[in-house]
Amino acid sequence: MDDRYLEPFIGYRLRADVFAANGTHLLSAGTRLERGHVRLLQVNQVVLRSKDVTAFSAEQEVSIKEAVSDIRHVFQSAVSGRKLPVDYVHDRILPKVLEMASRHAQLIDLLHLLQGKDEYTYKHTFAVGIISSIIGRWLGVRGQDLIRLTMAASVHDIGKSGIPSEVLLKPGRLTEAEFDLMKRHTRQGYELLLASGLDERTALVALQHHEREDGTGYPKGLQADQIHFFSKIVAVADVFHAMTSNRVYKSAMPFYDVLSLMWEGKLGAFHSHILHVFIKQIMELHIGKSVVLNDGVPGKIIYVSSSAPLKPLVNRQGEIVDLSREQQITIREWL
Ligand SMILES: [Fe+2]
């Protein structure tokens, strides 16, 4: 392994204690990695992965947990009162989503924190709010529009508050009848948001986030221009987070595999410009990160092109490899 592969981890905090192969305790959970720590890990040939570290402080992790619990409160209030506690969402949840969205460089790290299958619906809601807000900014959405998009994304699945938990949390595949019931969360969310005094544009995201460009989505089978721009953004964020998370019925997939499936159109027809910007930007966040290629040789991402964002240039131990040209070389693992 390249001696420098651990360098990108400097400044990150360890999530758990680290041990050498012989069982010796090397570093404690919570340690913020400095050069000396990295050297210690290298000497002991410890392999770190991005999921082993976090860019967030302990306080920030607490605030993320609080946001998830605030969202649980919103869902429960929606069930009992049949209305969204709008002020609560505005005052407690929206600022946290916007704050997290401003840390977009740590997006993948944040996804690790919001991945667990317990409380999935609430974590997912928080993550989709954050990711949609980030995509919005990447697309040039600003000011009040960005706040509106973030608000809409943060309540996009509120209609699930009315779906029975046997269906919502069913570990296996849904029957057709159950899936029909699940699909109702779009209309129910729309109605609930309008009844709570939110504007049509916000409510439309709840209604349309499962619509697809080619008319294969639900509930109405709308196509392209019939779908609001904000709904198209939330559609991308929704599928990306769902696929990269552990859910009751499916394990998480690595982010790169999900991006590849989305790029190939295998996860539905998304708005091509939104998808392209999303993939390119996510890949650019990985410049400088270490990977292992399919020949087992480690490398570092050095450039992401616009035409083939999922096939970056990789520095393979001093040799520059263009994955868009060398089709037989692929990325096997992200460290
Ligand atoms: Fe949904």
CSV table of C-alpha atoms and ligand atoms in Angstrom, one decimal, residues 157 185 209-210, ligand 1:
chain,number,residue,atom,x,y,z
A,157,ASP,CA,-42.1,12.2,2.5
A,185,HIS,CA,-47.8,9.0,0.5
A,209,HIS,CA,-40.9,13.3,-6.2
A,210,HIS,CA,-41.6,9.8,-7.6
B,1,FE,FE,-41.2,9.3,-1.2
